[in-house]
Amino acid sequence: MKRVAIVGYFLEVNSFSPVTTEAGFRALCHLTGDEVAEELRKEASVLPLEVTAFARALDELESWEPVPISVLAATPGGPVEQAFYDTWLADVRRRLEAAGPLDGIYVANHGAGAATQDLDSDGTLYALVRDVVGPGVPIVATLDLHANVSERMVDMADVMITYRTNPHVDQRERAEEAARAMVELWAGVRPETAFIRLPICPPSITLLTSEGPYADLIRFGQEARDERILNVSIFGNFTFSDLPKNGITVLVTARGDRAAAQALCLRIAEKGWAERHRYQRDLTSIDDAVAGARARSDDATIPPRIYADVADNPGSGGSGRNVSLLEALHAAGATGVVCGVFHDPALAAEAHSLGEGATFEAVFNRDREDEFVKRFSAPARVLKLHDGTVVGRRGNRRGRIMPHGPSCLLELGGICVAVSSNRLQTYDPAQFEMFGVDVAEARTVVVKSRGHFRAGFDEFFPPDRIDEIDAPGLSSPVLSRFPFRHLPRPVYPLDEGAMWAPPAW
Ligand SMILES: [Zn+2]
């Protein structure tokens, strides 16, 4: 019976966002030992999908016993508070040391983490795991495609496997691939890895995988695989992490054949570099967005559209509190608008104390203001209250619990606004449907999301009914607005003169 330890660490850091504290993990997923074991076998779990999928996949392949260590996940935000992260790492070390002999480690990892004093917090975790188990025990990791990959992560892990879809809907397949890789390593396959980081830090909205340069690069890499290659992973990176290790990264793992890994890695990197100028997209101005919403309010024959408030995406570290678009739509008298999910615990609590049907002056952001978070107030009615726990029904969050905390649906003129107590990206129509909203009836839908909404709302809005709005916020695709400090400069597209040369292996 193989014994496999399971460790999870999910944090996507936007270095311009407020520090992520223990409370941020407690609100989403902070489980250890037996708590992980219990969630591992549930149908709808709070665990990241790849953790449960890995366990089910290995069930099919091997007689094995999970040794659950700890799984930590928060909504994307600022760097994790160092003291909390150090405490968590110490607990992981203690549990690994107490686990007895292990045959493998599965690290379920986002990979775009950072701590307030550790710019490679993911690498620190990998090094800790390797230090405890020694060189002979396989470490297999799955990562988000927005991961920022360090040399140390590559050195410490045997195999690293990233998603190939954005919106991310292939966690299950990648976890199954990780389970198969683990079995191959047990059978004696020796992984040989080649790794190239390109000086390209694109805005996330250019990293879709249905079409565009990143989609083409991933397809190229997969089609170029042969039986010598165990895995091809092409990481898009998460530019807002603002780290020295940022950049599109190609990682090829071969079965014992280093030359094969290097040759394919180089071919992919050269294509990626040659096509760097394709990582650009145009946004829709707030004025144009408001004019469109007004026109649809007055003319029912114009098809509905969805607006992505990409600059204030909680899934990229945005506050979920920016009111620029809401305020403009409200001022213009747009109707038939469904908008959310705003993060405002005080407003949600007030709605709950007033009750459904109450009318009041809704004050957004009464307890917090900064560059992107401004106060906004308007007469409102409480349409619906909800405890905020809902299971996703489509795309990225299908079958997973989304814990919004106490939530409400408010009516402000012709606009319905969903408000939650926890900060979550808007992934799924279920986040409006829990309030009784019929998304198909809306003339305009506004979502706090960069891209994952595409996999949830595509039944209502195909790609040609989507507008990405140029509002202010911590996740704006207009990278020149941000005071980056740690990115490896020069870097494309911020610096037109960025240079790259193939490595001298
Ligand atoms: Zn991602």
Coordinates of N, CA and C and ligand atoms in Angstrom, one line a residue, residues 12 76 110 112 143-147 163 165-168 204 237-238 315-316 396 425 450 452, ligand 1:
E12 N -3.0 33.4 -5.1 CA -2.6 34.2 -6.2 C -2.4 35.6 -5.7
P76 N -7.7 35.4 -4.2 CA -6.5 36.1 -4.6 C -6.5 37.5 -3.9
H110 N -1.3 26.7 -6.3 CA -1.6 27.7 -7.3 C -0.3 28.1 -8.0
A112 N 1.3 31.2 -7.7 CA 1.5 32.6 -7.8 C 1.5 33.3 -6.4
L143 N -0.4 22.9 -10.8 CA -0.4 24.3 -10.6 C -1.4 25.0 -11.5
D144 N -1.8 26.2 -11.1 CA -2.6 27.1 -11.9 C -1.8 27.6 -13.1
L145 N -2.4 27.9 -14.2 CA -1.6 28.4 -15.3 C -1.1 29.8 -15.1
H146 N -1.6 30.5 -14.1 CA -1.1 31.8 -13.7 C 0.1 31.7 -12.7
A147 N 0.6 30.5 -12.5 CA 1.7 30.4 -11.6 C 3.0 31.1 -12.1
Y163 N -2.5 23.7 -15.5 CA -3.7 23.7 -16.3 C -3.4 24.1 -17.8
T165 N -6.3 25.2 -19.6 CA -7.5 26.0 -19.9 C -7.6 27.2 -19.1
N166 N -8.1 28.3 -19.7 CA -8.4 29.5 -19.1 C -9.6 30.1 -19.8
P167 N -10.8 30.2 -19.2 CA -11.1 29.8 -17.8 C -10.7 28.4 -17.5
H168 N -10.3 28.2 -16.2 CA -9.7 26.9 -15.8 C -10.9 25.9 -15.5
S204 N -3.7 39.5 -18.0 CA -4.3 38.2 -17.9 C -5.4 38.0 -19.0
N237 N 1.9 33.0 -16.3 CA 2.4 33.9 -15.2 C 1.3 34.8 -14.7
F238 N 1.4 35.4 -13.6 CA 0.5 36.4 -13.1 C 1.2 37.7 -12.8
G315 N -10.9 37.7 -8.2 CA -10.1 36.6 -8.6 C -8.7 37.0 -9.1
S316 N -8.4 38.3 -9.2 CA -7.1 38.7 -9.5 C -6.6 39.7 -8.4
N396 N -15.9 26.7 -14.0 CA -14.9 26.6 -13.0 C -15.3 26.2 -11.7
Q425 N -14.8 36.2 -6.7 CA -15.1 36.5 -8.1 C -16.5 36.0 -8.5
R450 N -12.5 38.6 -14.3 CA -11.6 38.8 -15.4 C -11.9 37.9 -16.6
H452 N -13.1 34.0 -15.7 CA -13.7 32.7 -15.4 C -15.2 32.8 -15.6
Ligands
ZN1 ZN -5.5 31.2 -12.8

